[in-house]
PDB file of C-alpha atoms in Angstrom:
ATOM      1  CA  MET E   1     109.832  66.331  67.674  1.00 57.00           C
ATOM      2  CA  ALA E   2     111.732  64.041  68.176  1.00 53.00           C
ATOM      3  CA  ALA E   3     116.092  64.117  68.321  1.00 58.00           C
ATOM      4  CA  SER E   4     117.954  62.477  66.196  1.00 52.00           C
ATOM      5  CA  ASP E   5     120.877  59.338  67.318  1.00 47.00           C
ATOM      6  CA  ASP E   6     122.783  62.288  68.359  1.00 57.00           C
ATOM      7  CA  ALA E   7     121.826  65.483  68.270  1.00 67.00           C
ATOM      8  CA  GLY E   8     123.029  66.612  71.903  1.00 81.00           C
ATOM      9  CA  PRO E   9     123.598  64.780  75.381  1.00 92.00           C
ATOM     10  CA  GLY E  10     121.583  61.912  76.485  1.00 93.00           C
ATOM     11  CA  TRP E  11     118.817  63.559  78.594  1.00 96.00           C
ATOM     12  CA  TYR E  12     118.256  66.304  75.415  1.00 95.00           C
ATOM     13  CA  ARG E  13     117.577  62.704  73.442  1.00 92.00           C
ATOM     14  CA  ASP E  14     115.606  61.003  76.134  1.00 94.00           C
ATOM     15  CA  GLY E  15     113.709  63.399  77.191  1.00 95.00           C
ATOM     16  CA  LEU E  16     112.950  65.661  74.102  1.00 93.00           C
ATOM     17  CA  GLU E  17     109.544  63.864  72.715  1.00 91.00           C
ATOM     18  CA  HIS E  18     107.985  64.223  76.004  1.00 95.00           C
ATOM     19  CA  VAL E  19     107.763  67.859  76.680  1.00 94.00           C
ATOM     20  CA  TRP E  20     105.330  70.481  74.794  1.00 93.00           C
ATOM     21  CA  LEU E  21     107.078  73.596  73.491  1.00 94.00           C
ATOM     22  CA  PRO E  22     104.618  76.876  73.855  1.00 89.00           C
ATOM     23  CA  TYR E  23     104.231  79.251  70.496  1.00 85.00           C
ATOM     24  CA  THR E  24     105.043  75.963  68.665  1.00 89.00           C
ATOM     25  CA  GLN E  25     103.722  73.517  65.765  1.00 90.00           C
ATOM     26  CA  MET E  26     105.571  70.724  66.590  1.00 89.00           C
ATOM     27  CA  LYS E  27     105.026  69.035  63.908  1.00 92.00           C
ATOM     28  CA  THR E  28     107.152  71.346  61.513  1.00 94.00           C
ATOM     29  CA  ALA E  29     109.345  73.535  64.071  1.00 93.00           C
ATOM     30  CA  ARG E  30     112.890  72.501  64.291  1.00 93.00           C
ATOM     31  CA  PRO E  31     114.327  70.596  66.883  1.00 93.00           C
ATOM     32  CA  PRO E  32     115.202  73.010  70.423  1.00 95.00           C
ATOM     33  CA  LEU E  33     118.616  74.187  71.100  1.00 96.00           C
ATOM     34  CA  PRO E  34     119.849  72.696  74.650  1.00 97.00           C
ATOM     35  CA  VAL E  35     121.299  74.451  76.985  1.00 97.00           C
ATOM     36  CA  VAL E  36     124.370  73.601  79.636  1.00 97.00           C
ATOM     37  CA  ARG E  37     124.914  76.771  80.739  1.00 97.00           C
ATOM     38  CA  THR E  38     124.332  80.884  81.340  1.00 97.00           C
ATOM     39  CA  GLU E  39     126.219  83.799  82.136  1.00 96.00           C
ATOM     40  CA  GLY E  40     125.955  87.303  82.365  1.00 96.00           C
ATOM     41  CA  CYS E  41     123.581  87.614  78.450  1.00 96.00           C
ATOM     42  CA  ARG E  42     124.887  84.628  77.276  1.00 98.00           C
ATOM     43  CA  ILE E  43     122.782  80.967  76.744  1.00 98.00           C
ATOM     44  CA  HIS E  44     125.923  78.031  76.474  1.00 98.00           C
ATOM     45  CA  LEU E  45     124.474  75.286  73.978  1.00 97.00           C
ATOM     46  CA  ALA E  46     125.212  71.807  74.083  1.00 96.00           C
ATOM     47  CA  ASP E  47     127.777  71.338  71.347  1.00 95.00           C
ATOM     48  CA  GLY E  48     129.822  74.804  73.175  1.00 96.00           C
ATOM     49  CA  ARG E  49     128.338  77.358  70.477  1.00 97.00           C
ATOM     50  CA  VAL E  50     127.224  80.338  72.602  1.00 98.00           C
ATOM     51  CA  LEU E  51     124.479  82.810  71.959  1.00 98.00           C
ATOM     52  CA  VAL E  52     123.589  86.210  73.347  1.00 98.00           C
ATOM     53  CA  ASP E  53     120.463  86.449  74.012  1.00 97.00           C
ATOM     54  CA  GLY E  54     118.754  89.499  73.283  1.00 94.00           C
ATOM     55  CA  ILE E  55     115.036  88.813  74.688  1.00 91.00           C
ATOM     56  CA  ALA E  56     115.968  88.260  78.408  1.00 92.00           C
ATOM     57  CA  SER E  57     114.357  84.980  78.678  1.00 92.00           C
ATOM     58  CA  TRP E  58     111.245  86.194  77.321  1.00 86.00           C
ATOM     59  CA  TRP E  59     111.562  89.658  78.826  1.00 83.00           C
ATOM     60  CA  THR E  60     112.537  87.345  82.948  1.00 87.00           C
ATOM     61  CA  ALA E  61     115.851  88.142  83.142  1.00 92.00           C
ATOM     62  CA  ALA E  62     116.131  91.576  83.247  1.00 91.00           C
ATOM     63  CA  HIS E  63     119.423  91.348  84.877  1.00 94.00           C
ATOM     64  CA  GLY E  64     120.910  88.854  83.034  1.00 95.00           C
ATOM     65  CA  TYR E  65     121.458  85.218  83.812  1.00 97.00           C
ATOM     66  CA  ASN E  66     123.738  84.478  87.354  1.00 96.00           C
ATOM     67  CA  HIS E  67     123.902  88.079  88.587  1.00 96.00           C
ATOM     68  CA  PRO E  68     126.252  87.580  91.531  1.00 96.00           C
ATOM     69  CA  HIS E  69     124.003  89.656  94.217  1.00 96.00           C
ATOM     70  CA  LEU E  70     120.471  86.906  92.535  1.00 95.00           C
ATOM     71  CA  LEU E  71     121.984  84.187  93.379  1.00 96.00           C
ATOM     72  CA  LYS E  72     122.993  85.198  96.930  1.00 97.00           C
ATOM     73  CA  ALA E  73     120.261  85.848  97.934  1.00 95.00           C
ATOM     74  CA  VAL E  74     118.136  83.297  96.115  1.00 95.00           C
ATOM     75  CA  ALA E  75     120.869  80.895  98.060  1.00 97.00           C
ATOM     76  CA  ASP E  76     120.234  82.713 101.477  1.00 97.00           C
ATOM     77  CA  GLN E  77     116.407  82.940 100.894  1.00 96.00           C
ATOM     78  CA  LEU E  78     116.311  78.478 100.174  1.00 96.00           C
ATOM     79  CA  GLU E  79     118.861  77.371 103.740  1.00 97.00           C
ATOM     80  CA  ARG E  80     116.240  79.117 105.049  1.00 96.00           C
ATOM     81  CA  MET E  81     112.617  79.169 102.733  1.00 95.00           C
ATOM     82  CA  PRO E  82     112.112  78.618  99.831  1.00 94.00           C
ATOM     83  CA  HIS E  83     108.125  78.363 100.115  1.00 92.00           C
ATOM     84  CA  VAL E  84     105.669  79.241 102.083  1.00 94.00           C
ATOM     85  CA  MET E  85     102.016  79.440 100.666  1.00 93.00           C
ATOM     86  CA  PHE E  86     100.362  82.791 101.846  1.00 93.00           C
ATOM     87  CA  GLY E  87      97.047  81.644 102.591  1.00 93.00           C
ATOM     88  CA  GLY E  88      96.810  82.824 106.530  1.00 96.00           C
ATOM     89  CA  LEU E  89     100.848  82.667 106.803  1.00 97.00           C
ATOM     90  CA  VAL E  90     103.271  86.030 105.924  1.00 96.00           C
ATOM     91  CA  HIS E  91     107.044  86.078 105.551  1.00 96.00           C
ATOM     92  CA  GLU E  92     109.932  89.040 105.924  1.00 95.00           C
ATOM     93  CA  PRO E  93     110.613  89.136 102.162  1.00 94.00           C
ATOM     94  CA  ALA E  94     107.241  89.304 101.157  1.00 95.00           C
ATOM     95  CA  LEU E  95     106.550  92.366 103.670  1.00 97.00           C
ATOM     96  CA  ARG E  96     109.653  93.951 103.055  1.00 97.00           C
ATOM     97  CA  LEU E  97     109.359  93.978  98.985  1.00 96.00           C
ATOM     98  CA  ALA E  98     105.276  95.207  99.376  1.00 97.00           C
ATOM     99  CA  ARG E  99     106.398  97.933 101.644  1.00 98.00           C
ATOM    100  CA  ARG E 100     109.122  98.538  99.427  1.00 98.00           C
ATOM    101  CA  LEU E 101     106.952  98.752  96.468  1.00 97.00           C
ATOM    102  CA  ALA E 102     103.962 101.157  98.318  1.00 97.00           C
ATOM    103  CA  ALA E 103     106.698 103.781  99.014  1.00 97.00           C
ATOM    104  CA  ILE E 104     107.643 103.813  95.005  1.00 96.00           C
ATOM    105  CA  THR E 105     104.271 103.948  93.719  1.00 95.00           C
ATOM    106  CA  PRO E 106     102.137 107.545  93.238  1.00 91.00           C
ATOM    107  CA  GLY E 107      99.239 108.539  93.959  1.00 91.00           C
ATOM    108  CA  ASP E 108      97.082 106.147  97.166  1.00 92.00           C
ATOM    109  CA  LEU E 109      98.609 102.527  95.429  1.00 93.00           C
ATOM    110  CA  ASP E 110      99.712 101.630  98.852  1.00 95.00           C
ATOM    111  CA  HIS E 111      98.744  97.543  98.123  1.00 95.00           C
ATOM    112  CA  ALA E 112     100.686  94.305  96.528  1.00 95.00           C
ATOM    113  CA  PHE E 113      98.997  91.130  95.058  1.00 95.00           C
ATOM    114  CA  PHE E 114     101.549  89.195  94.288  1.00 95.00           C
ATOM    115  CA  ALA E 115     101.517  87.343  91.726  1.00 94.00           C
ATOM    116  CA  GLU E 116     103.780  83.766  89.815  1.00 90.00           C
ATOM    117  CA  SER E 117     103.302  84.973  86.318  1.00 91.00           C
ATOM    118  CA  GLY E 118     101.923  88.511  84.075  1.00 92.00           C
ATOM    119  CA  SER E 119      98.991  86.249  83.241  1.00 94.00           C
ATOM    120  CA  VAL E 120      98.244  85.677  86.453  1.00 96.00           C
ATOM    121  CA  ALA E 121      98.850  89.102  87.647  1.00 96.00           C
ATOM    122  CA  VAL E 122      96.376  90.730  84.744  1.00 97.00           C
ATOM    123  CA  GLU E 123      93.713  88.245  85.735  1.00 98.00           C
ATOM    124  CA  VAL E 124      93.819  89.016  88.961  1.00 97.00           C
ATOM    125  CA  ALA E 125      93.923  92.372  88.606  1.00 97.00           C
ATOM    126  CA  LEU E 126      90.463  91.629  85.909  1.00 98.00           C
ATOM    127  CA  LYS E 127      88.724  89.780  89.135  1.00 98.00           C
ATOM    128  CA  MET E 128      89.955  92.442  91.698  1.00 97.00           C
ATOM    129  CA  ALA E 129      86.676  95.445  89.218  1.00 98.00           C
ATOM    130  CA  VAL E 130      84.785  92.853  89.022  1.00 98.00           C
ATOM    131  CA  GLN E 131      84.827  92.239  92.305  1.00 98.00           C
ATOM    132  CA  TYR E 132      84.739  96.206  93.353  1.00 98.00           C
ATOM    133  CA  TRP E 133      81.825  96.098  91.473  1.00 98.00           C
ATOM    134  CA  LEU E 134      80.335  93.865  93.451  1.00 98.00           C
ATOM    135  CA  ASN E 135      80.736  95.177  96.981  1.00 98.00           C
ATOM    136  CA  HIS E 136      79.284  98.471  95.044  1.00 97.00           C
ATOM    137  CA  GLY E 137      76.028  96.679  94.898  1.00 98.00           C
ATOM    138  CA  GLU E 138      76.565  96.527  90.658  1.00 97.00           C
ATOM    139  CA  ARG E 139      76.802  93.904  87.941  1.00 97.00           C
ATOM    140  CA  ARG E 140      79.767  94.595  86.109  1.00 97.00           C
ATOM    141  CA  SER E 141      81.595  92.644  83.643  1.00 95.00           C
ATOM    142  CA  ARG E 142      83.360  94.615  80.762  1.00 97.00           C
ATOM    143  CA  PHE E 143      86.672  96.580  79.807  1.00 98.00           C
ATOM    144  CA  VAL E 144      87.684  98.557  77.275  1.00 98.00           C
ATOM    145  CA  PHE E 145      90.540  97.364  75.451  1.00 97.00           C
ATOM    146  CA  PHE E 146      92.662  98.964  72.714  1.00 96.00           C
ATOM    147  CA  ARG E 147      94.149  97.831  69.660  1.00 94.00           C
ATOM    148  CA  HIS E 148      97.371  96.859  69.063  1.00 93.00           C
ATOM    149  CA  GLY E 149      97.507  95.706  73.149  1.00 94.00           C
ATOM    150  CA  TYR E 150      98.189  92.677  74.311  1.00 93.00           C
ATOM    151  CA  HIS E 151      97.713  91.861  78.458  1.00 94.00           C
ATOM    152  CA  GLY E 152      98.949  87.349  78.416  1.00 92.00           C
ATOM    153  CA  ASP E 153      97.399  84.425  77.177  1.00 91.00           C
ATOM    154  CA  THR E 154      95.257  82.684  80.250  1.00 94.00           C
ATOM    155  CA  THR E 155      91.474  82.518  79.017  1.00 95.00           C
ATOM    156  CA  GLY E 156      90.458  86.502  80.487  1.00 96.00           C
ATOM    157  CA  ALA E 157      93.530  88.256  80.110  1.00 96.00           C
ATOM    158  CA  MET E 158      93.535  86.606  76.089  1.00 95.00           C
ATOM    159  CA  ALA E 159      90.135  88.960  76.216  1.00 96.00           C
ATOM    160  CA  VAL E 160      91.270  91.672  76.330  1.00 96.00           C
ATOM    161  CA  CYS E 161      94.008  91.511  73.412  1.00 95.00           C
ATOM    162  CA  ASP E 162      93.683  92.750  69.688  1.00 92.00           C
ATOM    163  CA  PRO E 163      91.604  90.209  68.434  1.00 89.00           C
ATOM    164  CA  GLU E 164      93.200  90.979  64.847  1.00 83.00           C
ATOM    165  CA  GLU E 165      96.486  91.427  65.216  1.00 74.00           C
ATOM    166  CA  GLY E 166      97.482  88.860  67.569  1.00 65.00           C
ATOM    167  CA  MET E 167      98.105  85.307  69.281  1.00 73.00           C
ATOM    168  CA  HIS E 168      94.073  84.985  70.116  1.00 79.00           C
ATOM    169  CA  ALA E 169      92.304  84.644  66.610  1.00 82.00           C
ATOM    170  CA  ARG E 170      91.686  81.369  66.765  1.00 84.00           C
ATOM    171  CA  PHE E 171      90.243  81.256  70.216  1.00 87.00           C
ATOM    172  CA  SER E 172      87.789  83.514  69.533  1.00 88.00           C
ATOM    173  CA  HIS E 173      84.701  81.987  70.631  1.00 91.00           C
ATOM    174  CA  LEU E 174      86.131  80.959  73.753  1.00 92.00           C
ATOM    175  CA  LEU E 175      86.955  84.894  74.577  1.00 93.00           C
ATOM    176  CA  ALA E 176      84.121  87.387  76.692  1.00 93.00           C
ATOM    177  CA  ARG E 177      83.283  89.940  74.221  1.00 94.00           C
ATOM    178  CA  HIS E 178      84.861  93.441  75.441  1.00 97.00           C
ATOM    179  CA  LEU E 179      85.205  96.762  74.082  1.00 98.00           C
ATOM    180  CA  LEU E 180      87.735  97.845  71.493  1.00 97.00           C
ATOM    181  CA  ALA E 181      88.791 101.128  71.362  1.00 97.00           C
ATOM    182  CA  ASP E 182      91.318 102.955  69.362  1.00 94.00           C
ATOM    183  CA  LEU E 183      94.333 104.187  71.113  1.00 94.00           C
ATOM    184  CA  PRO E 184      92.781 108.620  71.651  1.00 95.00           C
ATOM    185  CA  ARG E 185      95.748 110.245  70.266  1.00 93.00           C
ATOM    186  CA  THR E 186      93.029 112.417  68.262  1.00 94.00           C
ATOM    187  CA  ASP E 187      90.544 115.265  69.325  1.00 95.00           C
ATOM    188  CA  GLU E 188      88.512 113.132  67.248  1.00 96.00           C
ATOM    189  CA  GLU E 189      90.284 110.042  68.751  1.00 96.00           C
ATOM    190  CA  THR E 190      89.483 111.453  72.121  1.00 96.00           C
ATOM    191  CA  GLU E 191      85.807 112.107  71.775  1.00 97.00           C
ATOM    192  CA  ALA E 192      84.987 108.764  70.949  1.00 97.00           C
ATOM    193  CA  PHE E 193      86.170 107.156  73.224  1.00 98.00           C
ATOM    194  CA  ASP E 194      84.928 109.831  75.795  1.00 98.00           C
ATOM    195  CA  ALA E 195      81.644 108.425  74.121  1.00 98.00           C
ATOM    196  CA  LEU E 196      82.376 104.744  73.467  1.00 98.00           C
ATOM    197  CA  LEU E 197      83.277 105.430  77.911  1.00 98.00           C
ATOM    198  CA  ALA E 198      79.330 106.813  77.710  1.00 98.00           C
ATOM    199  CA  ARG E 199      77.523 104.377  76.258  1.00 97.00           C
ATOM    200  CA  HIS E 200      78.737 102.143  78.058  1.00 97.00           C
ATOM    201  CA  ARG E 201      79.781 102.601  81.401  1.00 94.00           C
ATOM    202  CA  GLU E 202      76.747 100.635  83.180  1.00 96.00           C
ATOM    203  CA  ASP E 203      78.468  97.887  82.159  1.00 97.00           C
ATOM    204  CA  ILE E 204      82.129  98.415  82.254  1.00 98.00           C
ATOM    205  CA  ALA E 205      84.138  97.700  84.899  1.00 98.00           C
ATOM    206  CA  ALA E 206      87.206  99.055  83.816  1.00 98.00           C
ATOM    207  CA  ILE E 207      89.292 100.183  81.647  1.00 98.00           C
ATOM    208  CA  ILE E 208      93.128  98.124  80.452  1.00 98.00           C
ATOM    209  CA  ILE E 209      95.953  99.465  78.854  1.00 96.00           C
ATOM    210  CA  GLU E 210      99.315  98.613  78.995  1.00 92.00           C
ATOM    211  CA  PRO E 211     101.484 101.835  79.470  1.00 85.00           C
ATOM    212  CA  LEU E 212     104.493 103.542  78.355  1.00 87.00           C
ATOM    213  CA  VAL E 213     105.245 100.210  75.912  1.00 89.00           C
ATOM    214  CA  GLN E 214     102.663  98.142  74.498  1.00 89.00           C
ATOM    215  CA  GLY E 215     105.371  96.108  73.291  1.00 86.00           C
ATOM    216  CA  ALA E 216     104.367  92.337  72.240  1.00 85.00           C
ATOM    217  CA  GLY E 217     101.694  95.463  69.671  1.00 84.00           C
ATOM    218  CA  GLY E 218     105.420  96.709  67.610  1.00 87.00           C
ATOM    219  CA  MET E 219     107.063  98.395  70.006  1.00 89.00           C
ATOM    220  CA  ARG E 220     104.953 101.379  70.331  1.00 90.00           C
ATOM    221  CA  PHE E 221     105.437 103.697  72.880  1.00 92.00           C
ATOM    222  CA  HIS E 222     102.177 106.565  74.136  1.00 90.00           C
ATOM    223  CA  ASP E 223     102.470 109.748  74.454  1.00 91.00           C
ATOM    224  CA  PRO E 224     102.737 111.279  78.296  1.00 92.00           C
ATOM    225  CA  ASP E 225      99.098 113.161  77.439  1.00 93.00           C
ATOM    226  CA  VAL E 226      97.337 110.474  75.718  1.00 94.00           C
ATOM    227  CA  LEU E 227      97.682 108.452  78.681  1.00 94.00           C
ATOM    228  CA  GLY E 228      96.696 111.118  80.663  1.00 94.00           C
ATOM    229  CA  SER E 229      93.835 111.222  78.963  1.00 95.00           C
ATOM    230  CA  VAL E 230      92.796 108.428  79.251  1.00 97.00           C
ATOM    231  CA  ALA E 231      93.026 108.512  83.104  1.00 96.00           C
ATOM    232  CA  ARG E 232      91.466 111.776  82.643  1.00 97.00           C
ATOM    233  CA  LEU E 233      87.740 110.275  80.961  1.00 98.00           C
ATOM    234  CA  ALA E 234      88.196 107.755  83.721  1.00 97.00           C
ATOM    235  CA  ARG E 235      87.653 109.510  86.341  1.00 97.00           C
ATOM    236  CA  ALA E 236      85.100 111.327  84.213  1.00 97.00           C
ATOM    237  CA  HIS E 237      82.866 108.719  83.780  1.00 98.00           C
ATOM    238  CA  GLY E 238      83.339 107.298  86.853  1.00 97.00           C
ATOM    239  CA  LEU E 239      85.214 104.338  85.791  1.00 97.00           C
ATOM    240  CA  LEU E 240      88.566 102.263  86.744  1.00 97.00           C
TER     241      LEU E 240
END
């Protein structure tokens, strides 16, 4: 995917051939649009056009672009220290955030593990579940996941996404085999889900679910009672 001689500024023409773009068939896709600045919910292109970003930069710019409070906080932090590893070290912003997260989460959810992306957070959660059982002297490696679910694009996360309607069918031969289930929305589905957990409870490390909304599955909203029944059955079978 190469830009033509008149396609954008020099940095665009010179650099485009050196990147590999995500979710893109590089031989057939149209060249990407060169962005020069952002503000609020708008993206300004090199040719003067302005786009309204309706997906918040793949859901990461929840507060919009160039928010004054966030810009000031980032600038202040950069002046003190841009990054310090968490291996044997801690710092005030991270500990302050962990304390605030613990204060707003329910029950005994009072610890935070910081990760750099959603996919990595899922990978860490899967490993935590496996480690939990190892600490109890058991080797459990299977997860229950739900149709239409999406949890990320790294290898472990792909294995607990919908295997047919998701984006990862071509990688099925690579992925670990877990237990696909339908969300228990009816009494019959609840009984079937209960039976699935009973059959495999000695192998199951945890159940993974998108609470409230399966976003990539088509904005499928869960009734709170459905989530409640999943949690109730997990507790009944001693599962995470």
